[in-house]
mmCIF file of N, CA and C and ligand atoms in Angstrom:
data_model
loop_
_atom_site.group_PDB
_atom_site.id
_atom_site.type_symbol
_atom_site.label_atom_id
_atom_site.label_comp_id
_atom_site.label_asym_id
_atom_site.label_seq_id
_atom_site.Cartn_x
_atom_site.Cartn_y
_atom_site.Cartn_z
ATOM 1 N N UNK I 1 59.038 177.273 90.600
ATOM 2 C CA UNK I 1 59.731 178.328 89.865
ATOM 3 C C UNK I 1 61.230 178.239 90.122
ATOM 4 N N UNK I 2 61.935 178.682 89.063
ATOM 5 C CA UNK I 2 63.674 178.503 89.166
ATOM 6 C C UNK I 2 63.785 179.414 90.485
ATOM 7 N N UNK I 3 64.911 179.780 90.670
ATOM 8 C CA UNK I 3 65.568 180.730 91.136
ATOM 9 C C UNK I 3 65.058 182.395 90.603
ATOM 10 N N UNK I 4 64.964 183.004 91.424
ATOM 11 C CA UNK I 4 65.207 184.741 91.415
ATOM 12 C C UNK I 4 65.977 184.819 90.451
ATOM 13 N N UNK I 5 65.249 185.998 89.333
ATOM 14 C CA UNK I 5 66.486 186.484 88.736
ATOM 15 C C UNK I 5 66.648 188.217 89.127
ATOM 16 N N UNK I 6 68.095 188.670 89.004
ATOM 17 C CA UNK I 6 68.469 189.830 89.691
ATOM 18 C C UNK I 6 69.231 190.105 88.788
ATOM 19 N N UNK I 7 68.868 191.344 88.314
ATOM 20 C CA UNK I 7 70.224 191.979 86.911
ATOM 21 C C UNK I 7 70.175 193.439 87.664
ATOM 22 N N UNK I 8 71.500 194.202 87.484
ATOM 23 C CA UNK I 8 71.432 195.438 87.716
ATOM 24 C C UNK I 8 70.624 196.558 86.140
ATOM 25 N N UNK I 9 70.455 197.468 86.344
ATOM 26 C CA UNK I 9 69.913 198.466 85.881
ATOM 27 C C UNK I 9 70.646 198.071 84.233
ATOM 28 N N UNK I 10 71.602 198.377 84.634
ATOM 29 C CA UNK I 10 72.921 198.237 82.966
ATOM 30 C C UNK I 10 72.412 196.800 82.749
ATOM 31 N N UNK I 11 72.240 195.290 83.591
ATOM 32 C CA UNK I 11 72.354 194.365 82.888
ATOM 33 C C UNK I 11 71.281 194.421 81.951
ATOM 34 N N UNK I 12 70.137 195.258 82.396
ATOM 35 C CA UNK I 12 68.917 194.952 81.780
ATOM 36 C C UNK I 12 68.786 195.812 80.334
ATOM 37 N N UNK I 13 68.833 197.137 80.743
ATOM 38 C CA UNK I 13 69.326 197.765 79.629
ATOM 39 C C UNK I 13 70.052 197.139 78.358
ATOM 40 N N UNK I 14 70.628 196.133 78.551
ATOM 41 C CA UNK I 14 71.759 195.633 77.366
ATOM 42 C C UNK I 14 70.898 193.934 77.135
ATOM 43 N N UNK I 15 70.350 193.744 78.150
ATOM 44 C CA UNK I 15 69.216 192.413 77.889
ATOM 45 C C UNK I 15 67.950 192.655 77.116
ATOM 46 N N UNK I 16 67.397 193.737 77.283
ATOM 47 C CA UNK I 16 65.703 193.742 76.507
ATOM 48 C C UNK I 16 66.216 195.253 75.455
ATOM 49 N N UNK I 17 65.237 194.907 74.852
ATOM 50 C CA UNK I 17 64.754 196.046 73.696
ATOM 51 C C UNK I 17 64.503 197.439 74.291
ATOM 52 N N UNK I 18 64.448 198.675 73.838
ATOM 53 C CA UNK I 18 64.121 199.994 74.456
ATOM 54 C C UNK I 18 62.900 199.503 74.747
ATOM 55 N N UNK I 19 61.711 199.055 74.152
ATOM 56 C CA UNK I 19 60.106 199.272 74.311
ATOM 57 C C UNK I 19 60.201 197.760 75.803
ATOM 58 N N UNK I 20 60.866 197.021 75.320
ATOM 59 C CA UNK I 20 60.964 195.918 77.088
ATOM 60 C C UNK I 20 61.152 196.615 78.017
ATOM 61 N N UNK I 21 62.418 197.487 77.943
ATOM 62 C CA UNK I 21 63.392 197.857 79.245
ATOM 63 C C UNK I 21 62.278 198.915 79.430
ATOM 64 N N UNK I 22 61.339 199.683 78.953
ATOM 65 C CA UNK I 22 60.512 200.558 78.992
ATOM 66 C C UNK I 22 59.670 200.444 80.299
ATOM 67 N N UNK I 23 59.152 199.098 79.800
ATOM 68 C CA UNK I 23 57.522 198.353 80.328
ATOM 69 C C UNK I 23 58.095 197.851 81.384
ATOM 70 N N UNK I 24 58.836 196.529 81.279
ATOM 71 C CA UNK I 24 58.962 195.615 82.264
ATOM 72 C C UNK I 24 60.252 196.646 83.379
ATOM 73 N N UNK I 25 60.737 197.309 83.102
ATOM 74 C CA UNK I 25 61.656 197.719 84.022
ATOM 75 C C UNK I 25 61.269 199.348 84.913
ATOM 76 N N UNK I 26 60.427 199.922 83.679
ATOM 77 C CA UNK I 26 60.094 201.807 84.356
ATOM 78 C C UNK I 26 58.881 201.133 84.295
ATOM 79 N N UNK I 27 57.753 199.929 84.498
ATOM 80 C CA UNK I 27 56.282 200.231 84.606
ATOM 81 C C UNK I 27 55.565 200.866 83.896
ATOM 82 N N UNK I 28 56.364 201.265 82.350
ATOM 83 C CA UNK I 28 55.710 201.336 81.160
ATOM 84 C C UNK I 28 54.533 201.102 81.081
ATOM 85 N N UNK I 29 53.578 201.228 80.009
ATOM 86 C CA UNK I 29 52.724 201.012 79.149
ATOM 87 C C UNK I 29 52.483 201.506 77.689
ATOM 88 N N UNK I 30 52.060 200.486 76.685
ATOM 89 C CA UNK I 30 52.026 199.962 75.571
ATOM 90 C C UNK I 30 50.787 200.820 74.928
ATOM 91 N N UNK I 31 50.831 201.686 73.838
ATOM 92 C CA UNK I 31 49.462 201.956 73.567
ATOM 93 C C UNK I 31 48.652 201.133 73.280
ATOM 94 N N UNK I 32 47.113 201.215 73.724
ATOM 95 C CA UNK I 32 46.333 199.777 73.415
ATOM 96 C C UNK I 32 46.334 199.714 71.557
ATOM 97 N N UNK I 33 46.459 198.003 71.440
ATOM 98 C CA UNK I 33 45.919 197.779 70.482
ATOM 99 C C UNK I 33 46.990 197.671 69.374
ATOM 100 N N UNK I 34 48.270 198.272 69.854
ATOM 101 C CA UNK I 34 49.682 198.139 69.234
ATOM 102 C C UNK I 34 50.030 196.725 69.686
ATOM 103 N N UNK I 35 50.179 195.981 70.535
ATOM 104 C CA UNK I 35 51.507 195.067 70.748
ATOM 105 C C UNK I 35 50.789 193.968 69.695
ATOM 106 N N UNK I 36 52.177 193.463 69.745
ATOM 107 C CA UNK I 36 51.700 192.303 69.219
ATOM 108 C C UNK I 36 50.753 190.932 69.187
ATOM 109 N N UNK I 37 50.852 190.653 70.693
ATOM 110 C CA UNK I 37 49.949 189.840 71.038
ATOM 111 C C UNK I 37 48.275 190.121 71.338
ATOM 112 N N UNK I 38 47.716 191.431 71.011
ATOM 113 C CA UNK I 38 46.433 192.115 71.536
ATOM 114 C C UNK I 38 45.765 190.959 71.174
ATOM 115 N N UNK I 39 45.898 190.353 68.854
ATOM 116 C CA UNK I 39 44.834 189.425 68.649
ATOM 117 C C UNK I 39 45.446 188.063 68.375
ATOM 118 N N UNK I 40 46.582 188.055 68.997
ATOM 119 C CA UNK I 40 46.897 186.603 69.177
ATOM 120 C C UNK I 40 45.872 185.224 69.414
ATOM 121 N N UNK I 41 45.538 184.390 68.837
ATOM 122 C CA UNK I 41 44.489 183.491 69.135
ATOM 123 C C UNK I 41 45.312 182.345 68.965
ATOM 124 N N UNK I 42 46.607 182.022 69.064
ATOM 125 C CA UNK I 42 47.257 180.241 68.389
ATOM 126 C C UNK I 42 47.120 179.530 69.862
ATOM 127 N N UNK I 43 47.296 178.694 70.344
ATOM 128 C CA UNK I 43 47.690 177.935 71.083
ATOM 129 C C UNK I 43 49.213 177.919 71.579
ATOM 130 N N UNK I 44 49.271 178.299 72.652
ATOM 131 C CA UNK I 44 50.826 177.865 73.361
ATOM 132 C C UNK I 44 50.493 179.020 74.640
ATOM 133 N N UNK I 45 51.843 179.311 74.853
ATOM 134 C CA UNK I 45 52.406 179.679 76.271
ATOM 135 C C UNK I 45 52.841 181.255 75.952
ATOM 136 N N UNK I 46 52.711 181.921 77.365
ATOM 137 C CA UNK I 46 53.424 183.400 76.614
ATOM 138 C C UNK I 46 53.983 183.602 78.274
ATOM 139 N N UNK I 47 55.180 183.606 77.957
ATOM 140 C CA UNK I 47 56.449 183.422 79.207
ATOM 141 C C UNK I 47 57.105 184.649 79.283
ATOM 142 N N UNK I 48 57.702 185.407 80.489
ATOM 143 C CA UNK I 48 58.344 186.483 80.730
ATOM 144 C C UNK I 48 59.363 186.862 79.652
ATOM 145 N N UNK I 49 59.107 188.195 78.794
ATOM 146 C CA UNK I 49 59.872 188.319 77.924
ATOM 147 C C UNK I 49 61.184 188.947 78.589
ATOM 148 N N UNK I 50 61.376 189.163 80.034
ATOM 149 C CA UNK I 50 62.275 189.602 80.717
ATOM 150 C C UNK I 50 63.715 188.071 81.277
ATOM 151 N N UNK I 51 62.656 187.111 81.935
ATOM 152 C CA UNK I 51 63.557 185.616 82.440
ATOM 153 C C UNK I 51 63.007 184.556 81.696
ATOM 154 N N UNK I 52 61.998 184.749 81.008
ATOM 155 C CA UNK I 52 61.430 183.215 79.831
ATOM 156 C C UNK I 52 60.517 182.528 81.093
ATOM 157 N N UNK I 53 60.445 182.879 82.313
ATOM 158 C CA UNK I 53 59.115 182.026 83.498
ATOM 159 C C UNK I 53 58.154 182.426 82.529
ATOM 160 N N UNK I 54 57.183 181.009 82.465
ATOM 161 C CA UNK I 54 56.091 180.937 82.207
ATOM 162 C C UNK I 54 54.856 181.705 82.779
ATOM 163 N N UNK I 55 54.126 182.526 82.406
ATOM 164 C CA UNK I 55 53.239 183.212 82.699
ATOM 165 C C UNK I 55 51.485 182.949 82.458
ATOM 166 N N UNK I 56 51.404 182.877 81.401
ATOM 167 C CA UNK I 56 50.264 182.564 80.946
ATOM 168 C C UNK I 56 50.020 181.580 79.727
ATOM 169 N N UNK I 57 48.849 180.476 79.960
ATOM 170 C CA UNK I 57 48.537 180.162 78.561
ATOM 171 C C UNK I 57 47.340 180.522 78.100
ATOM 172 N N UNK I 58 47.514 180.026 77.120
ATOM 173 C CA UNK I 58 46.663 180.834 75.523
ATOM 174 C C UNK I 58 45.354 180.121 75.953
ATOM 175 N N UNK I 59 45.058 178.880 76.589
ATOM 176 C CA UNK I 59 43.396 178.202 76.789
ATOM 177 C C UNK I 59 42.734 179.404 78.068
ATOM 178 N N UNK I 60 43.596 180.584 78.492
ATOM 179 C CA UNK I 60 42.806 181.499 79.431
ATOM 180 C C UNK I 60 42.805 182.763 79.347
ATOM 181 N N UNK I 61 43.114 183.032 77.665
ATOM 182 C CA UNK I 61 43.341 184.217 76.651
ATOM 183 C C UNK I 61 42.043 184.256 76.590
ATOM 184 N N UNK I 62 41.273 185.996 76.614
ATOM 185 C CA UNK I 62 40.260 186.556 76.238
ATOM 186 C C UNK I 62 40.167 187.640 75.417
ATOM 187 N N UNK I 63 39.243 187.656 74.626
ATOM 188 C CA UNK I 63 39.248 188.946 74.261
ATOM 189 C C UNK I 63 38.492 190.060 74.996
ATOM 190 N N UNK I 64 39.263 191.156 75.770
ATOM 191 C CA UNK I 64 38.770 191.832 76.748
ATOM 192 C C UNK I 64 38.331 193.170 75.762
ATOM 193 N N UNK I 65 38.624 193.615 74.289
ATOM 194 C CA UNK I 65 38.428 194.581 73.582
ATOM 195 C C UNK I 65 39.240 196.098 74.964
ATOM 196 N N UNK I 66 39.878 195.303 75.338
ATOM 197 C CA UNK I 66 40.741 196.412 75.748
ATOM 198 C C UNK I 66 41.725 197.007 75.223
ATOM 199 N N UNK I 67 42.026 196.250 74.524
ATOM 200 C CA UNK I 67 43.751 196.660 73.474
ATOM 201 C C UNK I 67 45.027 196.007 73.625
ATOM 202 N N UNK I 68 44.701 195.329 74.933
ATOM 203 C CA UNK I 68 46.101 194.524 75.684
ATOM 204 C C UNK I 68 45.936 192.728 75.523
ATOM 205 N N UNK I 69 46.639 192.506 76.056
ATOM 206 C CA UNK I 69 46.275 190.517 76.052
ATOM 207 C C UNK I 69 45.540 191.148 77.377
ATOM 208 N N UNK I 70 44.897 189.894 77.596
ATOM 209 C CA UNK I 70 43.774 190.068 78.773
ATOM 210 C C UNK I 70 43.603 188.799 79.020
ATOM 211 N N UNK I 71 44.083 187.780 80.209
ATOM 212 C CA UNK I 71 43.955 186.707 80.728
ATOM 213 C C UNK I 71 43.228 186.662 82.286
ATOM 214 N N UNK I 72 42.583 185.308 82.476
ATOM 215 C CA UNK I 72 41.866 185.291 83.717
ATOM 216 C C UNK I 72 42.299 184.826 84.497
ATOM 217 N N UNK I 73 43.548 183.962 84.236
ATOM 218 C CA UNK I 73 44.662 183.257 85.342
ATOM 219 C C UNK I 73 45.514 183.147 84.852
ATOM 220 N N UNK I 74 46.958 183.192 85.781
ATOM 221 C CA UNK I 74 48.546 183.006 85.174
ATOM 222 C C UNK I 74 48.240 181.555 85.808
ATOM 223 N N UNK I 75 49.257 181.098 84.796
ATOM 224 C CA UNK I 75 49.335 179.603 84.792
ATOM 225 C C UNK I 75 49.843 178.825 86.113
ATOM 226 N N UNK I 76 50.347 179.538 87.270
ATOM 227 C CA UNK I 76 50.612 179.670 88.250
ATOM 228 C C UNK I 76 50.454 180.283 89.565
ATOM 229 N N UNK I 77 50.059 180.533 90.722
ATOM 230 C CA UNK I 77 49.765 181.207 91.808
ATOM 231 C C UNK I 77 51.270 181.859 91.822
ATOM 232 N N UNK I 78 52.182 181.404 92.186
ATOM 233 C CA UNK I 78 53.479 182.252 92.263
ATOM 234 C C UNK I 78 54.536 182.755 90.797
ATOM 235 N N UNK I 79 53.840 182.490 89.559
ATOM 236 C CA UNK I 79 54.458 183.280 88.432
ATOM 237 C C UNK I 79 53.803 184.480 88.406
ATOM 238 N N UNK I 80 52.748 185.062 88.811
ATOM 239 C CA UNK I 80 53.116 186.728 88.814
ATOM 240 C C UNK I 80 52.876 186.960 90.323
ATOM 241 N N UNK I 81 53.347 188.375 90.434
ATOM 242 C CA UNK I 81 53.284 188.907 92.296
ATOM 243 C C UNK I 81 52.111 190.381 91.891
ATOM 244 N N UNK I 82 51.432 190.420 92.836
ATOM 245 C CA UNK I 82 50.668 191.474 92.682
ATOM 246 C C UNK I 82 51.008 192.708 94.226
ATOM 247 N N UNK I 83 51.126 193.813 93.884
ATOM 248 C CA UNK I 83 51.331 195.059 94.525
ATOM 249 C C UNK I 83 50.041 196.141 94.180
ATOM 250 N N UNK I 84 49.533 196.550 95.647
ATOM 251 C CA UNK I 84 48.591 197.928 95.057
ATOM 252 C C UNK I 84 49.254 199.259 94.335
ATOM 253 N N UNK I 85 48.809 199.814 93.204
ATOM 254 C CA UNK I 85 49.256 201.345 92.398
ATOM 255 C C UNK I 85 48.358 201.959 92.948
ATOM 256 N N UNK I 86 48.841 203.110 93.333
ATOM 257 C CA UNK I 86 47.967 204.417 93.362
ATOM 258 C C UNK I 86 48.547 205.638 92.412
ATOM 259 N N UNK I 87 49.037 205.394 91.288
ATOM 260 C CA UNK I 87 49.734 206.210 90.472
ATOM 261 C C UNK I 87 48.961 206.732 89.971
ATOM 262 N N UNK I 88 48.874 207.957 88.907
ATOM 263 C CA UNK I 88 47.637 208.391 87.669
ATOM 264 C C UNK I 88 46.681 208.768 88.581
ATOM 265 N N UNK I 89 46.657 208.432 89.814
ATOM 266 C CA UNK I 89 45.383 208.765 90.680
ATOM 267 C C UNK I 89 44.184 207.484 90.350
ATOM 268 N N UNK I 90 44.875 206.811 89.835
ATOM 269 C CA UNK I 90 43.526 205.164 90.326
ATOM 270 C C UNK I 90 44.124 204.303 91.265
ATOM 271 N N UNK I 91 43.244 203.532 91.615
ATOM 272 C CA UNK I 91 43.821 202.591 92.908
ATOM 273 C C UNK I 91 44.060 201.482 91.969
ATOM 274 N N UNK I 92 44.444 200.814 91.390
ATOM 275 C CA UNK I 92 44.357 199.583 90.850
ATOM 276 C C UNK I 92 46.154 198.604 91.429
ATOM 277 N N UNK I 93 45.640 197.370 90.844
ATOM 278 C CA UNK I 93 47.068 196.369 91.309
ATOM 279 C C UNK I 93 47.874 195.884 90.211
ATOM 280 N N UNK I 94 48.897 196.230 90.492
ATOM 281 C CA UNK I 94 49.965 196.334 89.449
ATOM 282 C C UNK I 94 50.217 194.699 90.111
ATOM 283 N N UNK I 95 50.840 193.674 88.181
ATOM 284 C CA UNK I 95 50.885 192.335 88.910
ATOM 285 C C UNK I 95 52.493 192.376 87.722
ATOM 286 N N UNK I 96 53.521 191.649 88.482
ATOM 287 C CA UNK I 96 54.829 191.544 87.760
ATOM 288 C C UNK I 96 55.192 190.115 87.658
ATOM 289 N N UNK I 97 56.029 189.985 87.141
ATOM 290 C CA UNK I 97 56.796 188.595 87.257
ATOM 291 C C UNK I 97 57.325 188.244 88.236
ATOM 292 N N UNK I 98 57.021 187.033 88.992
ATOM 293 C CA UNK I 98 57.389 186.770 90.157
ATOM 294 C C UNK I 98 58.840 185.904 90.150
ATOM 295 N N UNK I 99 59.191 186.178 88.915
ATOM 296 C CA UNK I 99 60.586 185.811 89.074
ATOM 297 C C UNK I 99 61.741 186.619 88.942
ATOM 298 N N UNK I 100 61.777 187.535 87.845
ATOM 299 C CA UNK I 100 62.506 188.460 87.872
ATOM 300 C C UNK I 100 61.963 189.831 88.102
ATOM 301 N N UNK I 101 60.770 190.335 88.847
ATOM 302 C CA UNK I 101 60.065 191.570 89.436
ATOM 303 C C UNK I 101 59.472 192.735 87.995
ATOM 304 N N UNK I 102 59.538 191.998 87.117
ATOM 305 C CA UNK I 102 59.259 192.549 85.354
ATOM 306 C C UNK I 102 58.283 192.852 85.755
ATOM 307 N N UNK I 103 57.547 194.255 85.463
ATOM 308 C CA UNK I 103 56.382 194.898 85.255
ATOM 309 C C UNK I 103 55.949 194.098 84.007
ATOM 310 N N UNK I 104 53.932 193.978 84.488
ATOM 311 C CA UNK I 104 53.391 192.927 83.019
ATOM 312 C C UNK I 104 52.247 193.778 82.950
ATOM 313 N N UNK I 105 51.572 194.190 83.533
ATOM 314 C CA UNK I 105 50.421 194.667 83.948
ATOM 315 C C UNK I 105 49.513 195.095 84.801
ATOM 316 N N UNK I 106 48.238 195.180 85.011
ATOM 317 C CA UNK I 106 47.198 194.933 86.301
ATOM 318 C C UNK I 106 46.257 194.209 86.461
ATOM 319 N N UNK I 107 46.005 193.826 86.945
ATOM 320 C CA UNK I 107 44.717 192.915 87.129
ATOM 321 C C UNK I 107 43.273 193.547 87.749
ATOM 322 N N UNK I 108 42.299 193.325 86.751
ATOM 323 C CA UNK I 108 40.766 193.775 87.248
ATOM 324 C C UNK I 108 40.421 192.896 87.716
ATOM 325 N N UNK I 109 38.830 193.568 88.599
ATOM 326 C CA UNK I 109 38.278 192.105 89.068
ATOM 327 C C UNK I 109 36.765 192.326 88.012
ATOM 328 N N UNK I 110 36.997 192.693 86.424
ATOM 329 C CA UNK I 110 35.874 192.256 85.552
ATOM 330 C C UNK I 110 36.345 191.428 84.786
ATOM 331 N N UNK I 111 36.682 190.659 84.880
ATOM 332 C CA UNK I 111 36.861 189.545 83.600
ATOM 333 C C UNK I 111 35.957 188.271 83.963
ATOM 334 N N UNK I 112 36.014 187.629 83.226
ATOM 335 C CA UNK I 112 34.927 185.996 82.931
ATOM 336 C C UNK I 112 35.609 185.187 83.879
ATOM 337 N N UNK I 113 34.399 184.465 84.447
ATOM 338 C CA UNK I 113 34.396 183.538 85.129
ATOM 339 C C UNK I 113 35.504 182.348 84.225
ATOM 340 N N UNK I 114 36.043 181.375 85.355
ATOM 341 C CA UNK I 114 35.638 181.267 86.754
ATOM 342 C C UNK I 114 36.464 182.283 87.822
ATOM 343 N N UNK I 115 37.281 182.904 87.547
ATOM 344 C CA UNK I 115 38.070 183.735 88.326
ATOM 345 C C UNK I 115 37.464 185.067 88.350
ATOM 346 N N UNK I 116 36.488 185.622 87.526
ATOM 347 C CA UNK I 116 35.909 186.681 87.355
ATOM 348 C C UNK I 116 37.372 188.078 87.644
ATOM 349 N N UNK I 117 38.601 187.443 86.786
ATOM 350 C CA UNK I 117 39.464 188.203 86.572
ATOM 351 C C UNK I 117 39.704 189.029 85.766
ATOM 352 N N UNK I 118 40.738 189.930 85.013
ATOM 353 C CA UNK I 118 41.164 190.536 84.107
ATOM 354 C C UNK I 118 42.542 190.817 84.516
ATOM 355 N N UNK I 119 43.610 189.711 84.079
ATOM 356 C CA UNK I 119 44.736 190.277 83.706
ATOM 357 C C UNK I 119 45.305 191.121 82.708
ATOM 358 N N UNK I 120 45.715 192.084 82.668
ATOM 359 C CA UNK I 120 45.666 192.947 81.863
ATOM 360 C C UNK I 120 47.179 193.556 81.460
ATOM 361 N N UNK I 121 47.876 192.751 80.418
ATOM 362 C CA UNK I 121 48.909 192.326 79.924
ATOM 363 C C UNK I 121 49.758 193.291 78.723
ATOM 364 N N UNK I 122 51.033 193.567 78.995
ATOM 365 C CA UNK I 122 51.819 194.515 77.884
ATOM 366 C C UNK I 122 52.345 193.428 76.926
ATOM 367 N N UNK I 123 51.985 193.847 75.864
ATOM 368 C CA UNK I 123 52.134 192.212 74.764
ATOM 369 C C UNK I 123 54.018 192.760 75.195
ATOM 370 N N UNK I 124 54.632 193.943 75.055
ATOM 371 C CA UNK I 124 55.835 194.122 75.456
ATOM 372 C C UNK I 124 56.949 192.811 76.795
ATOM 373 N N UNK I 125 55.665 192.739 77.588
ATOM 374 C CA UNK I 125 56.247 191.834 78.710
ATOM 375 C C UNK I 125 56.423 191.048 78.695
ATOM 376 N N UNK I 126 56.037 189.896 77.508
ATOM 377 C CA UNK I 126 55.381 188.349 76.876
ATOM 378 C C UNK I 126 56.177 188.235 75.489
ATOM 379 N N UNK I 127 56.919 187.012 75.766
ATOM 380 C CA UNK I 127 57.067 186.567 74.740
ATOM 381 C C UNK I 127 56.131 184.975 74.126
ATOM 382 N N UNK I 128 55.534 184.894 73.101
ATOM 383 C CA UNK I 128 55.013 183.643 72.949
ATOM 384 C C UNK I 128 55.275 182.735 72.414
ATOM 385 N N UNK I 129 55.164 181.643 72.728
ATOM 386 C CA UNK I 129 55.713 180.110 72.332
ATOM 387 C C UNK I 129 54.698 179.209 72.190
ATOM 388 N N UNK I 130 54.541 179.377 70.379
ATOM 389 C CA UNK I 130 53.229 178.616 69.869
ATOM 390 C C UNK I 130 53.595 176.794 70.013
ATOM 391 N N UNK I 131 52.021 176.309 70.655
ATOM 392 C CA UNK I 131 52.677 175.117 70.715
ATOM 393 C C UNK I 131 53.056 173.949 69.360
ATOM 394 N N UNK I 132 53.861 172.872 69.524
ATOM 395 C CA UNK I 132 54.507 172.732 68.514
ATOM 396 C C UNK I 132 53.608 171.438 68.026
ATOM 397 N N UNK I 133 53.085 171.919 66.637
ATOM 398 C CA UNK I 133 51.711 170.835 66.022
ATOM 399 C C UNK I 133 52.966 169.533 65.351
HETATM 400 FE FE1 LIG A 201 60.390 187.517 84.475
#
């Protein structure tokens, strides 16, 4: 992974969209079934819409009928960081970008083998980059 990225509060604000700076910066969430990527099915990559680090690809895209992208592995052990939430009153693990600290989602432990994961993704946090036929 590159380097850390570090923006102050203002840089970010003036870098992402209201609905980005929302998610990836206050730990937002997306109503299900709105973002864009929920029924994404093409082939490619969907990289931090906060620093462009690669996050996930599309061969470990599921459909979780949750409303969100829903992946079973980031394409990397150190492109996202995971932290426990106890917010809302559930215990669950909030997982961000491990490069620039971007809120993306949480991760379950019901999703499909072989990781028997559920990343559980703000199409807000992702930008995607269909691969090029
Ligand atoms: Fe990032």
């Amino acid at each position: 992974m590159a380097e850390k990225i570090v923006k102050t509060d203002a840089e970010w604000r003036r870098a992402l969209t209201p609905e980005q700076y929302q998610i990836l910066r206050l730990k937002g969430t997306e109503p299900p079934f709105s973002g864009e990527y929920c029924d994404e099915k093409s082939s490619g990559d969907y990289v931090c819409a906060g620093c462009g680090e690669a996050l996930f690809a599309s061969d470990t895209k599921f459909d979780s009928r949750s409303g969100w992208p829903s992946f079973w592995r980031p394409v990397a052990a150190e492109s996202v960081a995971e932290v426990a939430d106890t917010s809302h009153g559930m215990r669950r693990v909030e997982v961000h970008c491990g490069r620039c600290d971007g809120h993306l989602g949480h991760v379950f432990e019901d999703g499909p083998e072989p990781t028997g994961l559920r990343y559980c993704i703000n199409s807000a946090s992702l930008d995607f980059k269909p691969t090029e036929k």
